[in-house]
Coordinates of C-alpha atoms and ligand atoms in Angstrom, one line a residue:
M1 CA 0.0 0.0 0.0
Q2 CA 1.4 3.4 -1.0
I3 CA 0.3 6.5 0.9
R4 CA 0.6 9.6 -1.2
E5 CA 0.6 13.2 0.2
G6 CA -1.4 16.2 -1.1
V7 CA -3.4 14.3 -3.7
P8 CA -6.1 16.4 -5.6
L9 CA -9.5 15.0 -4.9
A10 CA -11.5 17.0 -7.5
P11 CA -10.7 14.6 -10.3
L12 CA -11.9 11.7 -8.1
T13 CA -15.4 13.2 -7.8
T14 CA -18.2 13.7 -10.3
L15 CA -18.6 17.4 -9.4
G16 CA -14.9 17.9 -10.1
L17 CA -14.6 20.3 -7.2
G18 CA -12.6 20.6 -4.0
G19 CA -9.0 20.6 -2.7
P20 CA -6.5 17.8 -1.9
A21 CA -6.4 15.0 0.6
R22 CA -3.6 15.4 3.1
W23 CA -2.9 11.7 2.4
L24 CA -4.5 9.2 0.0
A25 CA -4.1 5.5 -0.5
E26 CA -5.7 3.1 -3.0
V27 CA -6.7 -0.1 -1.4
G28 CA -7.2 -3.1 -3.6
E29 CA -7.1 -5.8 -0.9
E30 CA -8.8 -6.1 2.5
A31 CA -5.3 -6.6 4.1
E32 CA -4.2 -3.2 2.7
L33 CA -7.4 -1.6 4.1
R34 CA -6.5 -3.0 7.6
E35 CA -2.9 -1.8 7.2
A36 CA -4.2 1.7 6.4
V37 CA -6.5 1.7 9.4
V38 CA -3.6 0.8 11.7
W39 CA -1.4 3.5 10.0
A40 CA -4.1 6.2 10.6
A41 CA -4.8 5.0 14.2
S42 CA -1.1 5.1 15.1
R43 CA -0.9 8.7 14.0
R44 CA -4.3 9.7 15.3
V45 CA -5.3 10.7 11.8
A46 CA -9.0 10.8 10.6
L47 CA -9.9 8.1 8.1
R48 CA -12.4 8.6 5.2
L49 CA -13.6 6.0 2.7
L50 CA -13.9 7.1 -1.0
G51 CA -15.9 5.2 -3.6
G52 CA -16.7 6.8 -6.9
G53 CA -17.0 10.3 -5.4
S54 CA -20.5 10.7 -6.8
N55 CA -22.2 11.8 -3.6
L56 CA -19.5 14.0 -2.2
V57 CA -18.9 17.8 -1.9
I58 CA -15.3 18.5 -0.9
A59 CA -14.2 21.8 0.6
D60 CA -11.9 24.0 -1.5
G61 CA -9.3 23.6 1.3
G62 CA -9.4 19.9 0.9
V63 CA -9.5 17.3 3.7
D64 CA -7.2 16.6 6.5
G65 CA -6.5 12.9 7.3
L66 CA -6.2 9.8 5.2
V67 CA -8.6 9.1 2.3
L68 CA -8.8 5.5 1.3
Q69 CA -9.9 4.9 -2.3
V70 CA -11.7 1.6 -2.1
G71 CA -10.7 -0.6 -5.0
L72 CA -11.8 -4.0 -3.6
S73 CA -13.0 -6.1 -6.5
G74 CA -14.8 -9.4 -7.2
V75 CA -18.3 -10.7 -7.7
R76 CA -19.6 -14.2 -6.8
A77 CA -23.0 -15.8 -7.0
E78 CA -24.7 -18.6 -5.2
R79 CA -28.0 -20.1 -6.4
R80 CA -30.6 -20.9 -3.8
G81 CA -33.9 -22.1 -5.3
D82 CA -35.4 -19.3 -7.3
E83 CA -33.1 -16.7 -5.9
V84 CA -29.4 -16.0 -6.3
L85 CA -27.2 -14.4 -3.6
V86 CA -24.8 -12.2 -5.4
T87 CA -21.9 -10.7 -3.4
A88 CA -20.0 -7.9 -4.8
A89 CA -16.9 -6.3 -3.3
A90 CA -17.2 -2.6 -2.3
G91 CA -15.0 -1.2 -5.0
E92 CA -16.9 -2.8 -7.9
P93 CA -18.5 -0.1 -10.2
W94 CA -22.2 -0.1 -9.4
D95 CA -23.5 0.2 -12.9
G96 CA -21.3 -2.6 -14.3
F97 CA -22.6 -4.8 -11.5
V98 CA -26.2 -3.9 -12.4
A99 CA -25.5 -4.6 -16.1
R100 CA -24.1 -8.0 -15.2
C101 CA -27.1 -9.0 -13.1
V102 CA -29.5 -7.8 -15.8
G103 CA -27.5 -9.9 -18.3
E104 CA -27.9 -13.0 -16.1
R105 CA -31.7 -12.2 -15.8
W106 CA -31.4 -11.7 -12.1
Q107 CA -34.2 -9.3 -11.0
G108 CA -34.2 -6.7 -8.3
I109 CA -31.8 -3.9 -9.1
E110 CA -32.5 -3.2 -12.8
C111 CA -34.3 0.1 -12.0
L112 CA -31.1 1.3 -10.4
S113 CA -29.3 1.3 -13.7
G114 CA -27.1 4.3 -14.5
I115 CA -26.4 5.4 -10.9
P116 CA -22.7 6.2 -10.7
G117 CA -20.3 5.2 -7.9
T118 CA -19.4 1.9 -6.3
V119 CA -21.3 -1.1 -4.9
G120 CA -19.9 -0.1 -1.4
G121 CA -21.4 3.4 -1.8
T122 CA -25.0 2.1 -2.3
P123 CA -25.9 1.0 1.3
I124 CA -24.7 4.4 2.7
Q125 CA -27.7 6.3 1.6
N126 CA -29.9 3.3 0.6
V127 CA -29.6 4.3 -3.1
G128 CA -32.9 4.4 -4.9
A129 CA -34.5 5.4 -8.2
Y130 CA -37.5 4.6 -10.3
G131 CA -39.3 2.7 -7.6
Q132 CA -36.5 0.5 -6.3
E133 CA -34.0 1.0 -3.5
V134 CA -31.1 -1.3 -2.5
A135 CA -32.7 -2.0 1.0
E136 CA -35.2 -4.2 -0.8
T137 CA -32.6 -6.6 -2.1
I138 CA -29.6 -6.3 0.3
R139 CA -29.3 -9.5 2.3
S140 CA -26.2 -8.5 4.2
V141 CA -23.3 -6.0 4.3
R142 CA -19.9 -7.1 5.3
V143 CA -18.1 -4.4 7.1
L144 CA -14.9 -3.6 9.0
D145 CA -16.1 -2.1 12.2
L146 CA -13.6 0.7 12.6
A147 CA -14.5 1.3 16.3
E148 CA -13.9 -2.3 17.3
G149 CA -11.4 -3.4 14.6
S150 CA -13.4 -6.5 13.7
T151 CA -15.1 -7.7 10.6
R152 CA -18.9 -8.1 10.9
Q153 CA -21.7 -9.3 8.7
L154 CA -24.6 -6.8 9.1
L155 CA -28.1 -8.0 8.4
P156 CA -30.8 -5.6 7.0
D157 CA -32.2 -4.9 10.5
D158 CA -28.7 -3.8 11.6
C159 CA -28.4 -1.4 8.7
G160 CA -31.2 0.8 9.7
F161 CA -32.3 1.5 6.1
S162 CA -34.8 4.4 5.5
Y163 CA -35.4 6.9 2.7
R164 CA -31.9 7.9 1.6
S165 CA -30.4 7.0 4.9
S166 CA -28.9 4.1 7.0
V167 CA -26.8 3.4 10.0
F168 CA -23.7 4.0 7.8
R169 CA -24.9 7.5 7.0
A170 CA -25.9 8.2 10.6
S171 CA -22.6 7.1 12.0
P172 CA -20.0 8.3 9.5
G173 CA -16.5 6.8 10.1
R174 CA -17.8 3.8 12.0
F175 CA -17.8 1.2 9.2
A176 CA -15.8 0.4 6.1
V177 CA -18.1 -1.5 3.7
L178 CA -16.1 -4.4 2.3
A179 CA -18.8 -6.2 0.3
V180 CA -22.6 -6.3 -0.2
T181 CA -24.7 -9.4 -0.7
F182 CA -27.9 -9.0 -2.8
A183 CA -30.8 -11.5 -3.0
L184 CA -32.0 -11.4 -6.6
R185 CA -34.7 -13.4 -8.3
T186 CA -33.6 -15.7 -11.1
G187 CA -35.6 -15.5 -14.3
G188 CA -37.7 -12.7 -12.6
T189 CA -39.9 -10.5 -14.6
P190 CA -39.9 -6.7 -14.2
T191 CA -42.6 -5.1 -12.2
P192 CA -42.2 -1.4 -12.8
R193 CA -43.9 0.6 -10.0
Y194 CA -42.9 4.0 -11.1
A195 CA -45.4 5.7 -13.4
E196 CA -42.8 7.5 -15.6
L197 CA -40.9 4.2 -16.1
A198 CA -44.1 2.2 -16.8
G199 CA -45.0 4.8 -19.4
A200 CA -41.6 4.5 -21.1
L201 CA -41.9 0.7 -21.1
A202 CA -45.3 0.7 -22.7
S203 CA -43.7 1.5 -26.0
R204 CA -41.5 -1.6 -25.7
G205 CA -44.3 -4.2 -25.9
T206 CA -46.5 -5.9 -23.5
S207 CA -43.9 -8.0 -21.5
P208 CA -40.7 -6.0 -21.3
S209 CA -37.6 -7.8 -20.2
L210 CA -35.1 -6.8 -17.5
A211 CA -32.9 -5.5 -20.4
D212 CA -35.8 -3.4 -21.6
V213 CA -36.1 -1.9 -18.1
R214 CA -32.4 -1.1 -17.9
E215 CA -32.5 0.6 -21.4
A216 CA -35.6 2.6 -20.5
V217 CA -34.2 3.7 -17.2
L218 CA -30.9 4.7 -18.9
E219 CA -32.8 6.7 -21.5
L220 CA -34.9 8.5 -18.9
R221 CA -31.8 9.2 -16.9
R222 CA -29.8 10.5 -19.9
G223 CA -32.7 12.9 -20.6
K224 CA -32.2 14.4 -17.1
S225 CA -28.4 14.4 -17.3
M226 CA -28.4 11.8 -14.6
V227 CA -25.9 9.5 -16.3
V228 CA -22.3 10.7 -15.8
S229 CA -20.8 11.3 -19.2
P230 CA -17.9 13.5 -20.4
D231 CA -20.1 14.5 -23.3
D232 CA -22.8 15.9 -21.1
P233 CA -21.6 18.9 -19.1
A234 CA -24.8 18.9 -17.1
S235 CA -23.9 15.5 -15.6
H236 CA -21.1 17.1 -13.6
S237 CA -23.1 17.0 -10.4
A238 CA -23.6 15.0 -7.3
G239 CA -26.9 13.8 -8.5
S240 CA -29.9 15.1 -6.6
F241 CA -28.6 17.8 -4.3
F242 CA -31.6 17.7 -2.0
V243 CA -33.7 14.9 -0.6
N244 CA -37.5 15.1 -1.4
P245 CA -39.0 16.3 1.9
V246 CA -41.4 13.9 3.6
V247 CA -43.9 15.8 5.7
E248 CA -47.1 15.3 7.8
P249 CA -50.4 15.5 5.8
D250 CA -51.4 18.8 7.5
E251 CA -48.1 20.4 6.5
S252 CA -48.6 19.2 2.9
E253 CA -52.2 20.6 2.9
R254 CA -50.9 23.9 4.3
L255 CA -48.3 24.1 1.6
V256 CA -50.7 23.2 -1.2
T257 CA -53.2 25.9 -0.1
A258 CA -50.5 28.5 0.2
A259 CA -49.0 27.6 -3.3
V260 CA -52.5 27.9 -4.9
A261 CA -53.2 31.2 -3.1
A262 CA -49.9 32.6 -4.3
G263 CA -50.7 31.6 -7.9
L264 CA -47.8 29.1 -8.0
A265 CA -50.2 26.3 -9.0
A266 CA -53.6 26.5 -10.7
G267 CA -55.1 23.9 -8.3
P268 CA -54.1 21.4 -5.6
G269 CA -53.6 18.7 -8.2
E270 CA -50.7 20.8 -9.7
V271 CA -48.6 20.6 -6.6
P272 CA -46.7 17.3 -6.7
A273 CA -47.3 15.2 -3.6
Y274 CA -47.0 11.4 -3.2
P275 CA -47.9 8.9 -0.5
A276 CA -45.0 8.0 1.8
P277 CA -44.6 5.4 4.5
G278 CA -46.3 6.1 7.8
D279 CA -49.2 8.0 6.2
R280 CA -46.9 10.9 5.4
V281 CA -46.5 12.8 2.2
K282 CA -43.5 13.1 0.0
L283 CA -43.1 16.5 -1.7
S284 CA -41.1 17.2 -4.8
A285 CA -37.9 19.2 -3.9
A286 CA -37.4 20.0 -7.6
W287 CA -40.9 21.7 -7.8
L288 CA -40.2 23.6 -4.6
I289 CA -36.8 24.8 -5.9
E290 CA -38.2 26.0 -9.2
K291 CA -41.2 27.7 -7.6
A292 CA -38.9 29.4 -5.1
G293 CA -37.1 31.2 -7.9
F294 CA -34.4 28.8 -9.1
P295 CA -35.7 27.4 -12.4
R296 CA -33.8 24.8 -14.4
G297 CA -30.8 26.3 -16.1
T298 CA -30.2 29.0 -13.4
R299 CA -26.6 29.9 -13.6
R300 CA -24.3 31.7 -11.2
G301 CA -20.8 32.0 -12.5
W302 CA -19.4 28.5 -12.9
V303 CA -22.1 26.7 -11.0
G304 CA -25.9 26.4 -11.4
V305 CA -29.1 24.5 -11.4
S306 CA -29.0 21.7 -14.1
P307 CA -30.8 22.7 -17.3
Q308 CA -32.5 19.3 -17.2
H309 CA -33.3 18.7 -13.6
A310 CA -33.9 21.3 -10.8
L311 CA -32.7 18.9 -8.2
A312 CA -29.1 18.7 -9.5
L313 CA -26.6 21.5 -9.0
V314 CA -24.0 21.5 -11.7
H315 CA -20.4 22.5 -11.9
H316 CA -19.7 23.9 -15.4
G317 CA -15.9 23.9 -14.9
G318 CA -13.6 26.5 -13.4
G319 CA -15.8 27.0 -10.3
T320 CA -15.3 26.5 -6.6
T321 CA -17.0 24.5 -3.9
S322 CA -17.6 27.7 -2.0
E323 CA -19.8 29.0 -5.0
L324 CA -21.7 25.8 -5.1
V325 CA -22.4 25.7 -1.4
T326 CA -23.5 29.4 -1.4
L327 CA -25.9 28.6 -4.2
A328 CA -27.3 25.6 -2.3
R329 CA -27.7 27.7 0.8
D330 CA -29.5 30.4 -1.1
I331 CA -31.9 27.8 -2.6
R332 CA -32.5 26.3 0.8
T333 CA -33.3 29.7 2.3
A334 CA -35.6 30.6 -0.6
V335 CA -37.6 27.4 -0.2
R336 CA -37.8 27.9 3.5
D337 CA -39.0 31.5 3.2
R338 CA -41.6 30.7 0.5
F339 CA -42.9 27.3 1.7
G340 CA -41.7 26.9 5.3
V341 CA -40.1 23.6 4.2
D342 CA -36.5 22.9 5.1
L343 CA -34.6 21.0 2.4
R344 CA -32.0 18.4 3.5
P345 CA -29.0 18.0 1.3
E346 CA -28.3 14.6 -0.1
P347 CA -24.6 14.6 -0.7
I348 CA -22.0 14.2 2.1
F349 CA -19.7 17.1 2.9
W350 CA -16.0 16.7 3.6
G351 CA -13.6 19.3 5.0
F352 CA -16.1 21.8 6.3
P353 CA -16.3 23.0 9.9
T354 CA -19.9 21.6 10.2
A355 CA -21.5 18.4 8.7
D356 CA -23.9 20.6 6.7
P357 CA -22.5 23.9 5.4
T358 CA -25.7 24.7 3.6
A359 CA -27.7 25.0 6.8
Ligands
FAD1 C1 -25.4 12.0 -12.1 C2 -25.7 11.3 -10.8 C3 -26.9 10.7 -10.6 C4 -27.2 10.1 -9.4 N1 -28.3 9.4 -9.2 C5 -28.7 8.8 -8.0 C6 -29.9 8.1 -7.9 O1 -30.7 8.0 -8.8 N2 -30.2 7.6 -6.7 C7 -29.4 7.7 -5.6 O2 -29.7 7.2 -4.5 N3 -28.2 8.4 -5.7 C8 -27.8 8.9 -6.9 N4 -26.6 9.6 -7.0 C9 -25.7 9.7 -5.9 C10 -24.6 8.7 -5.8 O3 -24.3 8.2 -7.1 C11 -24.9 7.5 -4.9 O4 -25.2 7.9 -3.6 C12 -23.7 6.5 -4.9 O5 -24.1 5.3 -4.3 C13 -22.5 7.0 -4.2 O6 -21.5 6.0 -4.3 P1 -19.9 6.4 -4.4 O7 -19.2 5.1 -4.5 O8 -19.7 7.4 -5.5 O9 -19.7 7.1 -3.0 P2 -18.8 8.3 -2.6 O10 -19.4 9.5 -3.3 O11 -17.4 8.1 -2.9 O12 -19.0 8.4 -1.1 C14 -20.3 8.8 -0.5 C15 -20.3 8.4 0.9 O13 -20.2 7.0 1.1 C16 -19.1 6.7 1.8 N5 -18.5 5.4 1.3 C17 -18.3 5.2 0.0 N6 -17.8 3.9 -0.1 C18 -17.7 3.4 1.1 C19 -17.3 2.2 1.7 N7 -16.8 1.2 0.9 N8 -17.4 2.0 3.0 C20 -17.9 3.0 3.8 N9 -18.3 4.2 3.4 C21 -18.2 4.4 2.0 C22 -18.1 7.8 1.8 O14 -17.3 7.9 2.9 C23 -19.1 9.0 1.7 O15 -19.5 9.3 3.0 C24 -26.3 10.2 -8.3 C25 -25.1 10.9 -8.4 C26 -24.8 11.5 -9.7 C27 -23.5 12.2 -9.9

């Protein structure tokens, strides 16, 4: 294991922003990861795990401590009746893994096609899209418990999965994810639950295959610049910058009434609101952002709101993290002032004095 000093982190993130890591090491084997943990502990240096850098906002001043770029690789599958337990090492690229499972006709993660990052990054915020989330198929997560120094197999109940959150997100720095085991259905047929996806699949015949689902999802995502590509400048983002707020029904009703009264919607049906677990209501952060005065394509210097999707903040090149965070803070303030709803950022912030510099 080679530990390098002063390594720029911006090229290792999808936003392409932020300063260097004080130290950085690429770990391709679990033994190297353990070695790095000992190295950091003996110097009382903070440790951070880096996957594909697709959910990270790194401060312009960079991060103190040791960043471990997780390159653990390997996938193995074990058939059990009509399901298959597929274990992928944390450093495997997520979309390559999805493509492989779809190719094998293993059902359960096809709607999560096109999400950037690594397999190890997916349990952190219980990655989800188009009606699926990884919590539905994760059977176990193998971790190195950094507090105890032991390897553990966490079951779904231990992972505390919820909407865009988990125990990993709630206790940053506690666990290094080594591998994730998914229980997928063999020969499974797609059951698209998301209306937009079902609509896109309708044109592909009456019984779409898993490959059709993957293609349809990729097409939808490309239309929103949600597939990272050097050819699409609007894909230089951290994906959705804010989580869709989940509120009590009375709060949703209050917001809808206020929006209609302010002329922001012609009627209650025009304010997007969806049923959420626990009889709550999920609002559309993108709608709130646009109606608060930040429409798609808003640009401030070298950063802005994606022209394709109001939820994504984009770095157009040559900008700074400070500009991006200021924009995010202004959006958050505008939504709070107009609707009384506090947006929670989705990405994770490194190198800032507080966990959430947009607050
Ligand atoms: C264009 C675009 C579209 C996106 N679309 C979606 C979407 O549809 N749905 C969705 O949920 N997300 C989406 N995202 C966000 C992001 O891709 C996911 O959250 C992804 O799973 C992050 O994985 P990563 O490997 O890039 O993690 P990183 O960004 O490298 O890290 C994110 C966090 O996970 C931690 N982490 C990473 N690997 C490990 C590990 N092995 N062990 C412990 N901690 C680890 C890091 O320490 C950090 O706290 C999108 C992002 C982009 C840029």
